[in-house]
Short mmCIF file of C-alpha atoms and ligand atoms in Angstrom, two decimals:
data_model
loop_
_atom_site.label_atom_id
_atom_site.label_comp_id
_atom_site.label_asym_id
_atom_site.label_seq_id
_atom_site.Cartn_x
_atom_site.Cartn_y
_atom_site.Cartn_z
CA MET A 1 -33.13 10.71 21.89
CA LYS A 2 -36.40 12.47 22.57
CA SER A 3 -37.28 13.36 26.11
CA PHE A 4 -40.11 15.07 27.88
CA GLY A 5 -40.18 16.60 31.30
CA TYR A 6 -40.72 19.78 33.40
CA ALA A 7 -38.36 22.82 32.99
CA ALA A 8 -37.88 26.20 34.32
CA GLN A 9 -37.45 28.75 31.48
CA THR A 10 -36.35 31.56 33.91
CA LYS A 11 -35.32 32.02 37.48
CA THR A 12 -38.86 33.37 38.41
CA SER A 13 -41.09 31.24 35.99
CA PRO A 14 -42.93 28.06 37.26
CA LEU A 15 -41.90 24.77 35.95
CA THR A 16 -43.77 23.86 32.68
CA PRO A 17 -43.96 20.83 30.27
CA PHE A 18 -40.87 20.77 28.01
CA HIS A 19 -39.78 18.60 25.05
CA PHE A 20 -35.94 18.31 24.55
CA ASP A 21 -33.31 16.14 23.02
CA ARG A 22 -30.71 14.08 24.94
CA ARG A 23 -27.66 12.51 23.23
CA GLU A 24 -27.99 9.11 21.64
CA PRO A 25 -26.66 6.52 23.87
CA GLY A 26 -23.05 5.56 23.26
CA PRO A 27 -21.30 2.10 23.97
CA THR A 28 -20.84 2.74 27.68
CA ASP A 29 -24.25 4.35 28.25
CA VAL A 30 -27.41 3.14 30.00
CA VAL A 31 -30.79 4.37 29.22
CA VAL A 32 -33.10 4.71 32.24
CA ALA A 33 -36.89 5.13 31.95
CA ILE A 34 -37.57 7.21 35.05
CA ASP A 35 -40.15 5.94 37.51
CA TYR A 36 -39.60 8.32 40.33
CA CYS A 37 -37.59 11.56 41.14
CA GLY A 38 -36.93 13.26 44.34
CA ILE A 39 -37.20 16.92 44.91
CA CYS A 40 -33.99 18.12 46.59
CA HIS A 41 -33.66 21.63 48.00
CA SER A 42 -30.66 21.95 45.63
CA ASP A 43 -33.22 21.94 42.70
CA ILE A 44 -34.92 24.98 44.39
CA HIS A 45 -31.68 26.87 44.90
CA GLN A 46 -30.68 26.26 41.33
CA VAL A 47 -34.09 26.92 39.54
CA ARG A 48 -34.25 30.16 41.43
CA ASP A 49 -30.54 30.97 40.65
CA GLU A 50 -29.83 31.32 44.32
CA TRP A 51 -26.12 30.22 43.92
CA GLY A 52 -25.65 32.12 40.64
CA GLY A 53 -24.69 30.75 37.21
CA SER A 54 -27.97 28.88 36.44
CA MET A 55 -28.54 27.81 32.80
CA TYR A 56 -32.26 27.85 31.31
CA PRO A 57 -34.18 26.11 30.34
CA MET A 58 -33.39 23.89 33.36
CA VAL A 59 -34.82 20.31 33.91
CA PRO A 60 -33.91 19.77 37.45
CA GLY A 61 -33.76 16.42 39.51
CA HIS A 62 -30.97 14.22 40.57
CA GLU A 63 -32.65 11.60 42.76
CA ILE A 64 -33.52 9.36 39.96
CA VAL A 65 -34.69 5.79 39.91
CA GLY A 66 -36.40 3.79 37.13
CA HIS A 67 -35.62 0.81 34.99
CA VAL A 68 -33.17 0.31 32.20
CA THR A 69 -34.70 0.23 28.66
CA ALA A 70 -31.51 -0.03 26.52
CA VAL A 71 -27.70 -0.49 27.18
CA GLY A 72 -24.56 0.32 25.06
CA ALA A 73 -22.41 -2.54 23.57
CA SER A 74 -19.73 -2.38 26.35
CA VAL A 75 -22.06 -2.03 29.41
CA THR A 76 -21.71 -5.13 31.68
CA LYS A 77 -23.70 -4.22 34.96
CA PHE A 78 -27.14 -3.70 33.49
CA LYS A 79 -29.55 -5.25 31.03
CA PRO A 80 -33.11 -3.97 30.03
CA GLY A 81 -35.55 -4.27 32.77
CA ASP A 82 -33.06 -3.89 35.68
CA LEU A 83 -33.76 -1.35 38.38
CA ALA A 84 -31.28 1.58 38.23
CA GLY A 85 -30.49 4.89 39.92
CA VAL A 86 -28.82 7.94 38.91
CA GLY A 87 -27.67 10.61 41.34
CA VAL A 88 -25.98 14.06 41.22
CA THR A 89 -22.88 13.09 39.01
CA VAL A 90 -22.89 11.99 35.32
CA GLU A 91 -19.35 12.74 34.19
CA THR A 92 -15.92 13.09 35.73
CA CYS A 93 -12.34 12.79 34.20
CA MET A 94 -11.80 9.29 35.77
CA ALA A 95 -8.03 9.98 35.72
CA CYS A 96 -7.25 12.35 38.51
CA GLU A 97 -6.11 11.30 41.95
CA ASN A 98 -9.51 12.06 43.32
CA CYS A 99 -11.52 10.06 40.76
CA LYS A 100 -9.12 7.16 41.10
CA ALA A 101 -9.59 7.26 44.84
CA GLY A 102 -13.34 6.80 44.25
CA ALA A 103 -13.99 10.57 45.27
CA GLU A 104 -15.54 11.62 41.97
CA PRO A 105 -17.45 14.64 43.30
CA TYR A 106 -13.89 16.05 43.97
CA CYS A 107 -12.72 15.45 40.53
CA THR A 108 -9.87 18.06 39.73
CA LYS A 109 -11.20 18.64 36.16
CA GLY A 110 -14.60 19.23 37.70
CA MET A 111 -17.50 16.87 37.99
CA VAL A 112 -20.40 17.32 35.74
CA GLY A 113 -23.72 17.67 37.51
CA THR A 114 -26.86 15.68 36.33
CA TYR A 115 -28.46 18.93 35.23
CA ASN A 116 -27.62 22.75 35.19
CA ALA A 117 -24.12 21.80 34.00
CA LYS A 118 -22.07 21.56 30.76
CA THR A 119 -20.48 18.17 29.92
CA TYR A 120 -16.79 18.10 28.75
CA GLU A 121 -18.07 18.30 25.22
CA GLY A 122 -20.16 21.37 26.01
CA ASP A 123 -23.62 20.05 26.03
CA ILE A 124 -26.10 21.07 28.71
CA THR A 125 -27.22 18.33 30.98
CA TYR A 126 -30.88 17.83 31.78
CA GLY A 127 -32.07 16.05 35.03
CA GLY A 128 -34.74 13.71 36.23
CA TYR A 129 -38.01 15.65 36.08
CA ALA A 130 -38.45 13.87 33.02
CA ASP A 131 -39.47 10.36 31.27
CA ASN A 132 -35.86 9.16 30.71
CA ILE A 133 -32.12 9.83 31.11
CA VAL A 134 -28.90 8.67 29.42
CA ALA A 135 -25.90 8.19 31.57
CA PRO A 136 -22.54 6.32 31.54
CA GLU A 137 -22.66 3.10 33.29
CA HIS A 138 -20.08 4.30 35.99
CA TYR A 139 -22.76 6.79 37.16
CA VAL A 140 -25.72 4.38 37.22
CA HIS A 141 -26.33 2.41 40.43
CA THR A 142 -27.92 -1.02 41.05
CA ILE A 143 -31.11 -0.97 43.13
CA SER A 144 -32.42 -3.80 45.28
CA PRO A 145 -35.99 -4.86 44.42
CA LYS A 146 -36.38 -5.49 48.14
CA LEU A 147 -36.95 -1.76 48.85
CA ASP A 148 -40.06 0.48 48.09
CA LEU A 149 -38.59 2.13 44.74
CA ALA A 150 -40.26 5.51 45.24
CA ALA A 151 -38.74 5.91 48.68
CA VAL A 152 -35.29 4.79 47.30
CA ALA A 153 -35.15 7.85 44.97
CA PRO A 154 -33.99 10.32 47.65
CA LEU A 155 -31.04 8.08 48.66
CA LEU A 156 -29.33 9.10 45.44
CA CYS A 157 -28.69 12.62 46.78
CA ALA A 158 -30.07 12.96 50.34
CA GLY A 159 -28.86 9.46 51.25
CA ILE A 160 -25.24 9.57 49.95
CA THR A 161 -24.83 13.28 50.90
CA THR A 162 -25.44 12.25 54.58
CA TYR A 163 -24.00 8.82 54.63
CA SER A 164 -20.48 9.84 53.02
CA PRO A 165 -19.48 12.37 55.90
CA LEU A 166 -20.87 9.94 58.55
CA ARG A 167 -18.57 7.37 57.32
CA HIS A 168 -15.64 9.63 56.70
CA TRP A 169 -15.79 11.06 60.20
CA GLY A 170 -16.12 7.56 61.76
CA VAL A 171 -19.50 7.77 63.32
CA GLY A 172 -20.40 4.66 65.31
CA PRO A 173 -21.00 3.29 68.73
CA ASN A 174 -19.77 5.49 71.60
CA LYS A 175 -19.98 8.62 69.47
CA LYS A 176 -22.12 11.45 70.18
CA VAL A 177 -23.56 12.93 67.00
CA GLY A 178 -25.81 15.88 66.15
CA VAL A 179 -27.82 16.34 63.12
CA VAL A 180 -29.06 20.00 62.42
CA GLY A 181 -32.37 20.44 60.44
CA LEU A 182 -34.96 17.68 59.96
CA GLY A 183 -35.69 18.00 56.13
CA GLY A 184 -34.72 15.61 53.27
CA LEU A 185 -30.98 15.41 54.07
CA GLY A 186 -31.41 15.70 57.88
CA HIS A 187 -33.81 12.78 58.18
CA MET A 188 -31.50 10.47 56.29
CA GLY A 189 -28.53 11.72 58.46
CA LEU A 190 -30.67 10.81 61.52
CA LYS A 191 -31.55 7.33 60.20
CA PHE A 192 -28.09 6.57 59.17
CA ALA A 193 -26.31 7.89 62.36
CA HIS A 194 -28.84 5.99 64.42
CA SER A 195 -28.28 2.72 62.32
CA MET A 196 -24.46 3.09 62.74
CA GLY A 197 -24.88 2.92 66.46
CA ALA A 198 -24.20 6.50 67.47
CA HIS A 199 -26.08 8.41 70.34
CA VAL A 200 -27.82 10.89 68.07
CA VAL A 201 -29.23 14.33 68.97
CA GLN A 202 -31.63 15.89 66.30
CA PHE A 203 -31.66 19.71 66.27
CA THR A 204 -34.80 21.35 64.95
CA THR A 205 -36.53 24.68 64.65
CA SER A 206 -39.91 22.87 64.29
CA GLU A 207 -41.66 21.77 67.33
CA ASN A 208 -44.04 19.57 65.36
CA LYS A 209 -41.17 17.39 64.25
CA ILE A 210 -40.23 16.27 67.69
CA GLU A 211 -42.11 13.08 67.80
CA ASP A 212 -41.06 12.14 64.32
CA ALA A 213 -37.49 12.69 65.03
CA LYS A 214 -37.74 10.28 68.07
CA LYS A 215 -39.43 7.58 65.72
CA LEU A 216 -36.75 8.13 63.17
CA GLY A 217 -34.04 7.17 65.62
CA ALA A 218 -33.09 10.36 67.68
CA ASP A 219 -32.04 9.59 71.20
CA GLU A 220 -32.72 13.31 72.08
CA VAL A 221 -34.26 16.20 70.28
CA VAL A 222 -33.42 19.81 70.89
CA ILE A 223 -35.19 22.82 69.82
CA SER A 224 -32.30 24.91 68.60
CA LYS A 225 -34.10 28.14 69.47
CA ASP A 226 -34.13 27.02 73.31
CA ALA A 227 -30.78 28.56 74.70
CA ALA A 228 -30.96 26.71 77.88
CA ALA A 229 -31.55 23.30 75.97
CA MET A 230 -28.68 24.06 73.69
CA ALA A 231 -26.36 24.99 76.71
CA LYS A 232 -26.87 21.56 78.19
CA HIS A 233 -24.94 20.07 75.41
CA ALA A 234 -21.96 22.34 75.48
CA SER A 235 -18.57 20.78 74.59
CA SER A 236 -20.10 17.23 74.26
CA PHE A 237 -20.35 16.13 70.64
CA ASP A 238 -17.90 14.25 68.58
CA PHE A 239 -19.43 15.23 65.25
CA ILE A 240 -22.23 17.52 64.01
CA LEU A 241 -23.87 17.31 60.53
CA ASP A 242 -25.31 20.58 59.48
CA CYS A 243 -28.14 19.92 57.02
CA VAL A 244 -29.87 23.38 56.87
CA SER A 245 -30.78 25.14 53.67
CA ALA A 246 -31.00 28.66 54.92
CA PRO A 247 -28.48 31.11 56.69
CA HIS A 248 -28.39 30.31 60.47
CA ASP A 249 -25.74 30.76 63.26
CA ILE A 250 -23.27 27.94 63.18
CA ASN A 251 -21.35 29.34 66.27
CA ALA A 252 -24.18 27.99 68.42
CA TYR A 253 -23.26 24.40 67.16
CA LEU A 254 -19.45 24.90 67.15
CA GLY A 255 -19.76 25.44 70.89
CA LEU A 256 -21.33 22.05 71.30
CA LEU A 257 -18.20 20.28 70.04
CA ARG A 258 -15.81 18.45 72.44
CA LEU A 259 -12.02 18.31 72.06
CA ASP A 260 -11.26 17.57 68.30
CA GLY A 261 -14.94 17.63 67.41
CA ALA A 262 -15.91 18.52 63.85
CA LEU A 263 -18.90 20.29 62.30
CA CYS A 264 -19.44 19.24 58.88
CA LEU A 265 -21.69 21.45 56.49
CA VAL A 266 -23.74 19.82 53.89
CA GLY A 267 -26.41 22.41 53.75
CA LEU A 268 -25.65 25.09 51.07
CA PRO A 269 -27.44 28.39 51.96
CA ASP A 270 -26.71 31.14 49.58
CA GLN A 271 -24.83 33.58 52.17
CA PRO A 272 -21.35 33.15 53.59
CA VAL A 273 -21.03 31.60 57.01
CA ALA A 274 -19.73 33.75 59.96
CA THR A 275 -17.74 32.01 62.39
CA SER A 276 -15.98 33.13 65.56
CA PRO A 277 -12.36 32.08 65.62
CA PHE A 278 -12.79 31.66 69.49
CA ALA A 279 -15.35 28.96 68.81
CA LEU A 280 -12.94 27.11 66.63
CA VAL A 281 -9.73 27.40 68.79
CA THR A 282 -11.55 26.38 71.84
CA ASN A 283 -11.44 22.42 71.92
CA ARG A 284 -9.21 22.53 68.66
CA ARG A 285 -12.57 22.26 66.75
CA SER A 286 -12.82 21.74 63.01
CA LEU A 287 -15.23 23.29 60.56
CA SER A 288 -15.61 21.39 57.23
CA GLY A 289 -17.74 20.44 54.33
CA SER A 290 -18.85 17.52 52.31
CA MET A 291 -20.29 17.08 48.81
CA ILE A 292 -22.50 14.21 47.86
CA GLY A 293 -20.29 10.87 47.60
CA GLY A 294 -18.30 8.82 45.14
CA MET A 295 -19.79 6.26 42.89
CA LYS A 296 -18.53 3.10 44.86
CA GLU A 297 -19.64 4.75 48.19
CA THR A 298 -23.08 5.46 46.57
CA GLN A 299 -23.47 1.78 45.73
CA ASP A 300 -22.22 0.76 49.23
CA MET A 301 -24.88 3.03 50.64
CA LEU A 302 -27.68 1.61 48.44
CA ASP A 303 -26.53 -1.90 49.55
CA TYR A 304 -26.31 -0.84 53.14
CA CYS A 305 -29.99 0.43 52.92
CA ALA A 306 -31.07 -2.77 51.27
CA GLU A 307 -29.49 -4.69 54.18
CA LYS A 308 -30.88 -2.47 56.97
CA ASN A 309 -34.15 -1.84 55.19
CA ILE A 310 -33.53 1.91 55.21
CA VAL A 311 -35.58 4.14 52.76
CA SER A 312 -36.61 7.84 52.86
CA GLU A 313 -39.84 9.01 54.23
CA ILE A 314 -41.68 10.47 51.39
CA GLU A 315 -44.78 12.31 50.16
CA LEU A 316 -45.34 10.88 46.64
CA ILE A 317 -46.92 13.59 44.27
CA GLY A 318 -47.90 14.13 40.79
CA TYR A 319 -46.25 16.64 38.56
CA ASP A 320 -49.39 18.88 38.88
CA ARG A 321 -48.20 19.55 42.43
CA LEU A 322 -44.65 20.72 41.66
CA GLU A 323 -45.15 24.26 42.54
CA GLU A 324 -46.97 23.61 45.85
CA ALA A 325 -44.04 21.21 46.68
CA TYR A 326 -41.40 24.03 46.06
CA THR A 327 -43.35 26.32 48.30
CA ARG A 328 -43.63 23.80 51.05
CA VAL A 329 -39.99 22.57 51.00
CA VAL A 330 -38.82 26.37 51.34
CA LYS A 331 -41.26 26.47 54.40
CA GLY A 332 -39.66 23.47 55.95
CA ASP A 333 -43.16 21.83 55.58
CA VAL A 334 -42.18 18.42 54.10
CA LYS A 335 -42.30 14.99 55.78
CA TYR A 336 -39.48 14.42 54.66
CA ARG A 337 -38.97 14.33 50.94
CA PHE A 338 -41.23 15.07 47.98
CA VAL A 339 -41.06 12.40 45.18
CA LEU A 340 -42.45 12.93 41.65
CA ASP A 341 -44.44 9.94 40.27
CA GLY A 342 -43.37 9.38 36.69
CA LYS A 343 -46.69 7.95 35.92
CA THR A 344 -48.27 11.41 36.21
CA LEU A 345 -45.89 12.80 33.24
CA ASN A 346 -48.07 12.89 30.22
CA ALA A 347 -46.41 14.09 27.04
P1 LIG B 1 -34.87 20.64 53.20
O1 LIG B 1 -35.68 19.42 52.97
O2 LIG B 1 -35.73 21.90 52.79
O3 LIG B 1 -34.43 20.65 54.68
C1 LIG B 1 -33.67 21.73 55.27
C2 LIG B 1 -34.13 21.92 56.65
O4 LIG B 1 -33.45 22.94 57.37
C3 LIG B 1 -35.67 22.26 57.07
O5 LIG B 1 -36.47 21.18 57.05
C4 LIG B 1 -35.49 22.89 58.43
O6 LIG B 1 -35.40 21.87 59.34
C5 LIG B 1 -34.09 23.64 58.40
N1 LIG B 1 -34.26 25.04 58.04
C6 LIG B 1 -34.94 25.47 57.05
N2 LIG B 1 -34.83 26.86 57.09
C7 LIG B 1 -34.03 27.11 58.21
C8 LIG B 1 -33.78 28.45 58.80
N3 LIG B 1 -33.98 29.73 58.36
N4 LIG B 1 -33.01 28.36 60.09
C9 LIG B 1 -32.75 27.09 60.62
N5 LIG B 1 -33.20 25.92 59.93
C10 LIG B 1 -33.85 25.99 58.92
O7 LIG B 1 -33.55 20.70 52.31
P2 LIG B 1 -32.60 19.44 51.82
O8 LIG B 1 -33.08 18.97 50.60
O9 LIG B 1 -32.47 18.50 53.00
O10 LIG B 1 -31.30 20.21 51.45
C11 LIG B 1 -30.69 20.95 52.65
C12 LIG B 1 -29.35 21.66 52.12
O11 LIG B 1 -28.39 20.82 51.70
C13 LIG B 1 -29.80 22.52 50.90
O12 LIG B 1 -29.15 23.81 51.08
C14 LIG B 1 -29.21 21.76 49.76
O13 LIG B 1 -28.88 22.50 48.64
C15 LIG B 1 -28.02 21.22 50.39
N6 LIG B 1 -27.49 19.91 49.74
C16 LIG B 1 -26.19 19.83 49.73
C17 LIG B 1 -25.53 18.73 49.19
C18 LIG B 1 -24.08 18.51 49.28
O14 LIG B 1 -23.49 17.71 48.51
N7 LIG B 1 -23.45 19.14 50.20
C19 LIG B 1 -26.37 17.71 48.55
C20 LIG B 1 -27.80 17.86 48.48
C21 LIG B 1 -28.30 18.99 49.19
P3 LIG B 1 -36.19 21.89 60.89
O15 LIG B 1 -37.56 22.28 60.52
O16 LIG B 1 -35.91 20.75 61.45
O17 LIG B 1 -35.54 23.20 61.57
ZN1 LIG B 2 -29.58 17.02 45.98
#
């Protein structure tokens, strides 16, 4: 199937228009015409090969929403014209215990990413900075028409990546929860934790985000460089979600956890994390991580958002502003997610 999008040809070249082929849709596949695609910091890490192993040409993008244009013979969930979303995962073994438990990102055979990955058959996957995508029905999600479609796009990665650990660690009323970093993931973590009834403290390095953080649901905002403000929260948090994209001192946050408190990393800086064992043994603290979320959980999250009227705060841009957007994301200068408008993609 013919596709057109934007690709990086090397780790240092700008993204440029790119014609490519996708597989012809099979019986279980859904073809989605892409209306909007979010820009995740993971796109930038991978385009620039910050995690190693990047494959080029690379068409990034795993926050995909659009409408269905064709379905395979055995597809039951979708028909042409339906709204649909595709996130970070497009293939898993469906047979291991993790897949069977609905934890597809932890598939023991390895999950296949929407781009910069190889399918089990050995084909390279291409993502959502493009006019269309083909994915098996299992990895395509139903989208409510009630929500602003462009602002739904980031839910497919930033949304589920923050929703999943908040649910896993039982965030709710009477829990004190911290969110570190007010970016694409962080602002969704903040909205979700607030909507779940927790007392939420937003940590940020950016003074110009304080007012926004309060509007998005923060009960308190702490400038993380302010040691005195940090010290006031020592040993008081049940759970902290770290959404930071660059290396930073996590011991400062471990020290804020109460007895049996947990710090979960979702941010993926390219450097190892240094921890003090003393910060962990004190209060029997846990340090953990979490990767996106399962397929059923992603649908649950989208349904929860439709019910609670939750979407991402976005800056909608044309493909002509892709490079500018990357530069601004790296500087932490986005409120709070860039979304590419498919209408500006002209083959
Ligand atoms: P983003 O929009 O760029 O947000 C990152 C935020 O981190 C910034 O807004 C900034 O917040 C803070 N920050 C940036 N540089 C910092 C520094 N040097 N020191 C302290 N804070 C800093 O990125 P994103 O799209 O939300 O992604 C965040 C991270 O999650 C990325 O590493 C991404 O690859 C990863 N990710 C992981 C998963 C997963 O499954 N685990 C899924 C998606 C993304 P303030 O201005 O508020 O300080
Ligand atoms: Zn992402």
